[in-house]
mmCIF file of C-alpha atoms in Angstrom:
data_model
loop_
_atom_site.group_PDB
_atom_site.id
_atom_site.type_symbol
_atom_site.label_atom_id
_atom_site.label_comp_id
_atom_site.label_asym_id
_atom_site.label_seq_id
_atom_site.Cartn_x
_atom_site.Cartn_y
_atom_site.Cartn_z
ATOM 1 C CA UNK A 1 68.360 -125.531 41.768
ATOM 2 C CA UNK A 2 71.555 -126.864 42.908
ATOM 3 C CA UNK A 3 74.586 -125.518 44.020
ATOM 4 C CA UNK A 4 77.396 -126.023 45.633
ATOM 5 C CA UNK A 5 77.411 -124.495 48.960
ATOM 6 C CA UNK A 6 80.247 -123.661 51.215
ATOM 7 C CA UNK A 7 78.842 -123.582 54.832
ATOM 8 C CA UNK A 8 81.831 -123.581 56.442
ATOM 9 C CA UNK A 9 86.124 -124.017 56.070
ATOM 10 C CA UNK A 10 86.198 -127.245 54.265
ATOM 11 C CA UNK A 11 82.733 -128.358 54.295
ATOM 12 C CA UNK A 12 81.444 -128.130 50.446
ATOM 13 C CA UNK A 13 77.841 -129.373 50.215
ATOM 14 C CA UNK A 14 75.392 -129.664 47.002
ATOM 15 C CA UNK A 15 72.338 -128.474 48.173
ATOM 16 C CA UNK A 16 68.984 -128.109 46.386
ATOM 17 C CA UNK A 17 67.900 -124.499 47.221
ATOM 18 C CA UNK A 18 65.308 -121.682 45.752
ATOM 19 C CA UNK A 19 66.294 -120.617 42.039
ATOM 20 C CA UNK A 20 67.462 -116.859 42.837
ATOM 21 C CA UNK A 21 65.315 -114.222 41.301
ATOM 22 C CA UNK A 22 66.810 -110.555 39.584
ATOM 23 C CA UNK A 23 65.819 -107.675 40.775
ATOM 24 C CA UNK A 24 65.640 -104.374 38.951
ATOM 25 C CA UNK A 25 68.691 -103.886 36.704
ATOM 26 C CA UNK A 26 70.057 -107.639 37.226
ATOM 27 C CA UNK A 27 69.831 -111.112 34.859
ATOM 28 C CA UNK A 28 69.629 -114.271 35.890
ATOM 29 C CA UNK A 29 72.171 -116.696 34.390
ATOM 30 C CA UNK A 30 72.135 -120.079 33.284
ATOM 31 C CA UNK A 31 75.467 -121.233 34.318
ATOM 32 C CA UNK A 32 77.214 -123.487 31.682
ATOM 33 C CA UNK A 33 80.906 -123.295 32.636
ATOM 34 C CA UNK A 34 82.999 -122.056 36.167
ATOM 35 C CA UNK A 35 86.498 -122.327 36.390
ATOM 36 C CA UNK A 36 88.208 -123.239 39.671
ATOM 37 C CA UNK A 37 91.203 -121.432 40.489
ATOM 38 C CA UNK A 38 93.620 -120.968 43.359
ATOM 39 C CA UNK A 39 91.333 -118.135 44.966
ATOM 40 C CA UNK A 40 88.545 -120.667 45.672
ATOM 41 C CA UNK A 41 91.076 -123.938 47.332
ATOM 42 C CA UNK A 42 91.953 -120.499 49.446
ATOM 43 C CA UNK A 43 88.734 -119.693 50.611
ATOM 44 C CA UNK A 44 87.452 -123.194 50.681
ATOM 45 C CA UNK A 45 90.098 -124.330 53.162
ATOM 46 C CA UNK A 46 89.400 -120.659 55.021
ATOM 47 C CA UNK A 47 92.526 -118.960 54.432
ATOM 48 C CA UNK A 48 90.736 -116.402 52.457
ATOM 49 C CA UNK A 49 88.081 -115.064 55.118
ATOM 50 C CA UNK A 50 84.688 -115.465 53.078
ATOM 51 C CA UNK A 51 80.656 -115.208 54.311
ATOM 52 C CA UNK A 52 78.963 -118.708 55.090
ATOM 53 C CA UNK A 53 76.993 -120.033 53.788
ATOM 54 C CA UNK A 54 77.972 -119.221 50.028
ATOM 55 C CA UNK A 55 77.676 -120.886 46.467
ATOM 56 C CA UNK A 56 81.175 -120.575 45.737
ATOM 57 C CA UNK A 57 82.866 -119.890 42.381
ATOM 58 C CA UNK A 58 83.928 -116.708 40.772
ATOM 59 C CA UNK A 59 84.833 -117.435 36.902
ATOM 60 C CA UNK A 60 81.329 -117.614 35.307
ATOM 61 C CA UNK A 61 80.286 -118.580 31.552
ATOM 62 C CA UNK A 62 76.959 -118.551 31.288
ATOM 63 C CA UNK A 63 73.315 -117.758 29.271
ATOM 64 C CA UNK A 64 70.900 -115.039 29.740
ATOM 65 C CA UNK A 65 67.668 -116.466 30.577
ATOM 66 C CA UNK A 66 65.501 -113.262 32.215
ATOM 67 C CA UNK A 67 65.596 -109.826 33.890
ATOM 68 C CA UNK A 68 66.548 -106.398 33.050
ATOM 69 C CA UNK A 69 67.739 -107.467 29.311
ATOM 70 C CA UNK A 70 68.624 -105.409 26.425
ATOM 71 C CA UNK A 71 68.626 -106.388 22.499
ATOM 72 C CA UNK A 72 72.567 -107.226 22.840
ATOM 73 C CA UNK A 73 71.625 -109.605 25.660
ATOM 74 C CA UNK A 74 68.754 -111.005 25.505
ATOM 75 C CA UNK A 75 67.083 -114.398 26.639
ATOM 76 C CA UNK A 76 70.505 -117.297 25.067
ATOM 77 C CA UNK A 77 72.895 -114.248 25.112
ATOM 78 C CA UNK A 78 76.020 -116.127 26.104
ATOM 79 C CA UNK A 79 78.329 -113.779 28.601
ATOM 80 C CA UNK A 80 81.682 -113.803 31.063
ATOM 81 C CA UNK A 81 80.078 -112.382 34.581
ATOM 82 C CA UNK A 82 82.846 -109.839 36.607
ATOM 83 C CA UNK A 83 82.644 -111.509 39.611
ATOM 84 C CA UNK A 84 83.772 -108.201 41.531
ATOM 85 C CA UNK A 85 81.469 -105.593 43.129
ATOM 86 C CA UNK A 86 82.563 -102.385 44.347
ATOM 87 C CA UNK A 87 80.437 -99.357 45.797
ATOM 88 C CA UNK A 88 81.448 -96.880 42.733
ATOM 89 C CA UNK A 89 81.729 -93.699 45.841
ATOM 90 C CA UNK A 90 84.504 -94.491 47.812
ATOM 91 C CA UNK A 91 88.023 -92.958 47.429
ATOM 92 C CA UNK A 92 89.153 -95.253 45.125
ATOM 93 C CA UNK A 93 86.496 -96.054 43.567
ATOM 94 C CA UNK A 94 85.861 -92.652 42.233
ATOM 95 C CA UNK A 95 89.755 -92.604 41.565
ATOM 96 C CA UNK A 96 89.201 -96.120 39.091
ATOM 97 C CA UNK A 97 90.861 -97.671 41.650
ATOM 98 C CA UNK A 98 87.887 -100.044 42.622
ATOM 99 C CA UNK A 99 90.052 -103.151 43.250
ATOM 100 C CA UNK A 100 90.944 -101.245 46.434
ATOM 101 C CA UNK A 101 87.485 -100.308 47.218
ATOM 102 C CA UNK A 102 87.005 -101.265 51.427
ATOM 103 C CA UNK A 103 83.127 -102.185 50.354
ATOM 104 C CA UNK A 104 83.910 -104.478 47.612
ATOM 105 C CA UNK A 105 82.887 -108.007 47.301
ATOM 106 C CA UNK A 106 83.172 -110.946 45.224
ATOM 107 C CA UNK A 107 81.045 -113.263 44.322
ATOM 108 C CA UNK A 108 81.749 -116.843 45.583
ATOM 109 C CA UNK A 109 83.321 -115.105 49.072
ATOM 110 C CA UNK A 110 81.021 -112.700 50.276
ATOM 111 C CA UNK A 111 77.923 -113.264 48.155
ATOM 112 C CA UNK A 112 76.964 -116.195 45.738
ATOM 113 C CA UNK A 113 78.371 -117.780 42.887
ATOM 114 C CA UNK A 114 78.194 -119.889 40.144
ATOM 115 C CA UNK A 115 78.879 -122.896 40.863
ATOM 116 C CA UNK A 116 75.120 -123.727 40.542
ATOM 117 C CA UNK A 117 72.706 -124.149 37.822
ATOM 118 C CA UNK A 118 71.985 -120.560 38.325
ATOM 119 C CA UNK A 119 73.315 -117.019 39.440
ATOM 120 C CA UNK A 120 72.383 -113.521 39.386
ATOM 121 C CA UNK A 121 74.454 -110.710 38.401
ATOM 122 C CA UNK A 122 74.232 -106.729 37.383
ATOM 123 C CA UNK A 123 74.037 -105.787 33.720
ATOM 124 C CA UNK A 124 77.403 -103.715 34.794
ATOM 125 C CA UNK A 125 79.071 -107.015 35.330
ATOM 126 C CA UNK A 126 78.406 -109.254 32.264
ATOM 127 C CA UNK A 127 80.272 -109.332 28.870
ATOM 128 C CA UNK A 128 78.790 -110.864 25.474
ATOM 129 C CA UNK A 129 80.910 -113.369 24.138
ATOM 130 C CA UNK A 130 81.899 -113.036 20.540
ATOM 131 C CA UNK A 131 80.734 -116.417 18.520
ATOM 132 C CA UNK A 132 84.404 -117.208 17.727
ATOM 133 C CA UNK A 133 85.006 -117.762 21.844
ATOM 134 C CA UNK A 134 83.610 -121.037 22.698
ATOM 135 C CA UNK A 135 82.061 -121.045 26.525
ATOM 136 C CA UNK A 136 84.873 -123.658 27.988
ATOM 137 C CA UNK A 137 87.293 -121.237 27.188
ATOM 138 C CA UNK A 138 85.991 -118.107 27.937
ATOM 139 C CA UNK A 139 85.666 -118.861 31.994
ATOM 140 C CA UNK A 140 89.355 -118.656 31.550
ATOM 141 C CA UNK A 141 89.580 -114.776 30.183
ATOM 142 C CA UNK A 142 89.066 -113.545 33.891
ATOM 143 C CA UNK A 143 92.407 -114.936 34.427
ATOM 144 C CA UNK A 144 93.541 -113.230 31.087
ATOM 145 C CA UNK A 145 92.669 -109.710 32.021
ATOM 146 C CA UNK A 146 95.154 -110.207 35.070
ATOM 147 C CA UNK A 147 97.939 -111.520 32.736
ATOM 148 C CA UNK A 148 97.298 -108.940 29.938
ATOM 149 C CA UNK A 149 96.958 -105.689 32.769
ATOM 150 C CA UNK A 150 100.259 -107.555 34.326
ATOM 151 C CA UNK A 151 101.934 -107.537 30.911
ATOM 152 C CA UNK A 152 100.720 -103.498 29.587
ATOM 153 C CA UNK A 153 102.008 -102.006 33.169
ATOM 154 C CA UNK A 154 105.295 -104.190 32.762
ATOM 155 C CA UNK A 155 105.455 -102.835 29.337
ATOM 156 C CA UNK A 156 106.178 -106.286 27.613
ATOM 157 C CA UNK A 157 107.275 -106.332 24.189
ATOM 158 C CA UNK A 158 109.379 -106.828 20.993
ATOM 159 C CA UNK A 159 112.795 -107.807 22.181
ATOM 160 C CA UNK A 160 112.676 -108.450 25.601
ATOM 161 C CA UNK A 161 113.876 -111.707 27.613
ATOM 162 C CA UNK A 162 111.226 -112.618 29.865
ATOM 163 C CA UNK A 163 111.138 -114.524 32.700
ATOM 164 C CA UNK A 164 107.897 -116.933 33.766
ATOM 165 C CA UNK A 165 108.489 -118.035 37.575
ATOM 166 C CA UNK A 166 105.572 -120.293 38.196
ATOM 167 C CA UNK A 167 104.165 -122.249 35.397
ATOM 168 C CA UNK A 168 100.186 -122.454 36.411
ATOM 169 C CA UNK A 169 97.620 -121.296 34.655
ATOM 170 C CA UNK A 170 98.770 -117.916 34.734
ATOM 171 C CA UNK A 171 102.644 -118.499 34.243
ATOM 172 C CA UNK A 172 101.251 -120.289 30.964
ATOM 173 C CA UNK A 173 99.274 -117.116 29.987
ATOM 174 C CA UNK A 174 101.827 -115.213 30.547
ATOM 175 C CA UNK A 175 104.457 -117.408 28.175
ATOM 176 C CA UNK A 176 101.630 -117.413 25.529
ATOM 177 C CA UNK A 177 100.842 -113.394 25.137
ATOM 178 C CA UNK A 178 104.278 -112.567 25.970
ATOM 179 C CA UNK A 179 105.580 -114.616 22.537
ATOM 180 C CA UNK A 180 102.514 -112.986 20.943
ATOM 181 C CA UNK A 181 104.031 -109.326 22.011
ATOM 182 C CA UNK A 182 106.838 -110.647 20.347
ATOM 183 C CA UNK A 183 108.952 -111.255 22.901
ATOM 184 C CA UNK A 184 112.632 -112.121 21.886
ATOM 185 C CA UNK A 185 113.315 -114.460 24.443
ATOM 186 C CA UNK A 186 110.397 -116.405 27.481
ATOM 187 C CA UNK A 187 111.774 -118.459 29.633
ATOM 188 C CA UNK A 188 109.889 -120.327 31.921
ATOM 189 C CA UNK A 189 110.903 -121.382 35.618
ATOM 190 C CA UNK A 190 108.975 -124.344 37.799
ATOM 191 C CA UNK A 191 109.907 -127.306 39.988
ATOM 192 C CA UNK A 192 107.545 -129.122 38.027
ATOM 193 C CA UNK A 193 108.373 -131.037 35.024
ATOM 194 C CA UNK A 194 105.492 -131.590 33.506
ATOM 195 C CA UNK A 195 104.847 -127.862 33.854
ATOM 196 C CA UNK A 196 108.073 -127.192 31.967
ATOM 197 C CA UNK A 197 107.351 -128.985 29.106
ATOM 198 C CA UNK A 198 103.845 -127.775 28.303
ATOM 199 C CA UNK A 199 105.139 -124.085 28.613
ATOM 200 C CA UNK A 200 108.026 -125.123 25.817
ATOM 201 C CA UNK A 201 105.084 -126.416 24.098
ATOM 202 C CA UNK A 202 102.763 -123.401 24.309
ATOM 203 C CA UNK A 203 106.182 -121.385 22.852
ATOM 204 C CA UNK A 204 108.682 -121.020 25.769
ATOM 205 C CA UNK A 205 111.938 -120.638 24.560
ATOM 206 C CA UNK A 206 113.289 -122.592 27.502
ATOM 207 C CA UNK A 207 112.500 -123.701 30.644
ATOM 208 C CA UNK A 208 114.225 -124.302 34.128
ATOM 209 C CA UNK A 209 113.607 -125.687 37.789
ATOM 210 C CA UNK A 210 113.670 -122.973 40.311
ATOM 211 C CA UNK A 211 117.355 -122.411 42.073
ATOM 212 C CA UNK A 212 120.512 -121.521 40.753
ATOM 213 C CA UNK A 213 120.134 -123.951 37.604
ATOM 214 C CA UNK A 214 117.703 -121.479 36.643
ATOM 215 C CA UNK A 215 119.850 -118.206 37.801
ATOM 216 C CA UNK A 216 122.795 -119.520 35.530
ATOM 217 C CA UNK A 217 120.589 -120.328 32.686
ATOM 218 C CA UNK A 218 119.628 -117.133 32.217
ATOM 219 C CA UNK A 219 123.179 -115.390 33.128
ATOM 220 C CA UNK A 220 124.388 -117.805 30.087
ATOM 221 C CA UNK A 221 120.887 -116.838 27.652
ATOM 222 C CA UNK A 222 121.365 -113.406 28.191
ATOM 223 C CA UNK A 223 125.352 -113.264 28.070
ATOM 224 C CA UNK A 224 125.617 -112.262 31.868
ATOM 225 C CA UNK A 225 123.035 -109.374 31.193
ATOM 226 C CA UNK A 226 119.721 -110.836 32.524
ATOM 227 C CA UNK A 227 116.462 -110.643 32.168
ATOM 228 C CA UNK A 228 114.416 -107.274 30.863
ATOM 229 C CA UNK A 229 111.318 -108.468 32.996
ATOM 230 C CA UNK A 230 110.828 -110.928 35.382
ATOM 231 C CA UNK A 231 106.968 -111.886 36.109
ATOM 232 C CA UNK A 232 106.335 -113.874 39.253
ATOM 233 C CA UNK A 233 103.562 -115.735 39.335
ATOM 234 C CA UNK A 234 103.817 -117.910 42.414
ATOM 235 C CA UNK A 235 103.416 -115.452 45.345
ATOM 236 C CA UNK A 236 106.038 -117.127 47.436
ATOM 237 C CA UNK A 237 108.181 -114.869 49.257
ATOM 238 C CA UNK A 238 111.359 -117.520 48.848
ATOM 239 C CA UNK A 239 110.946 -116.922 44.761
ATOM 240 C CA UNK A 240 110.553 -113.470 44.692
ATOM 241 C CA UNK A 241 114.411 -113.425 46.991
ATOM 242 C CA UNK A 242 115.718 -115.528 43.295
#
């Protein structure tokens, strides 16, 4: 098969290499669609330690094609593959904490992918996508897991004014379901422009560069109250100061 294989900090190769094979309570997967997010320019560029060589990429749409199947997937089954691993025995994994588990891995980092035609993954870690959910779009509901745990331990809802700093692919997730909690007011904050206007497209009330434009704004929005929630979705130290 092929696959795109990261053998070292910026050195991305297609190589032609062995289709994998699943073992005892695994699938193999016919990859169709794999997002790229900000995770994998991390680890491609080595600022996210990974294993070399690896097929990288971590939000997998794909088809059942063989292995340990069941009637709900069987051989076409179209699923969403959780990318993470954890040991299920640890501390926190027996406290459901498993995103802390010290024996965790994910696949594209420590162990392969999908970007490639193929990929391999436990029965425990792939979903069944309802017809209704076409494949392009469903390598992005990884990302909307994050944005809809985010928004249920913020306790987003009816009435609030909510603040969006960082208008990515997340920010613009989080503008979209927070308007769907019904929201009273979103706002969105980014530098960029273009960034701006698609979240007052997607149903942003408003939207602002970063600095104290922005800080005013919502002072003036909010008459002098402020925000009920503020969700930062940048990860810059500077921003999370504003």
């Amino acid at each position: 098969m092929k696959a795109m294989v990261l053998e070292r900090p910026n050195k991305l190769a297609l190589r032609t290499i062995d289709d994998p094979r699943p073992e005892e309570g695994q699938v193999l997967i016919r990859t169709t669609h794999a997002g790229i997010c900000g995770s994998d320019t991390k680890i491609y560029e080595g600022k996210m330690p990974a294993i070399y060589p690896v097929i990288m990429g971590h939000e997998i749409v794909g088809e059942v094609l063989d292995g340990d199947t069941t009637p709900t997937t069987k051989p076409g089954t179209r699923v969403l593959v959780d990318p993470v691993l954890f040991c299920g025995k640890c501390f926190y994994c027996l406290r459901n904490d498993t995103h802390l588990c010290p024996n965790g891995v994910l696949m594209g980092r420590e162990i392969n992918g999908g970007f490639a035609d193929y990929c391999i993954a436990k029965t425990s870690q792939i979903y069944v996508l309802p017809d209704k959910l076409d494949s392009k779009t469903g390598a992005a509901v990884q990302v909307l897991t994050t944005v809809l745990h985010a928004q249920d331990v913020g306790e987003v809802g009816r009435g609030d004014t909510v603040v969006v700093s960082g208008l990515g692919v997340t920010g613009l997730m989080h503008v979209q379901l927070a308007k769907t909690r019904f929201s009273k007011t979103v706002i969105g904050i980014s530098r960029n422009p273009f960034k701006r206007s698609v979240a007052l497209s997607l149903g942003a009330d408003y939207a602002f560069a970063h600095g104290d434009e922005a800080e005013k704004a919502v002072l003036d929005i909010t008459d002098g109250v402020g925000a009920d929630i503020v969700i930062e979705c940048v990860g810059h130290l500077a921003l999370l100061g504003e």
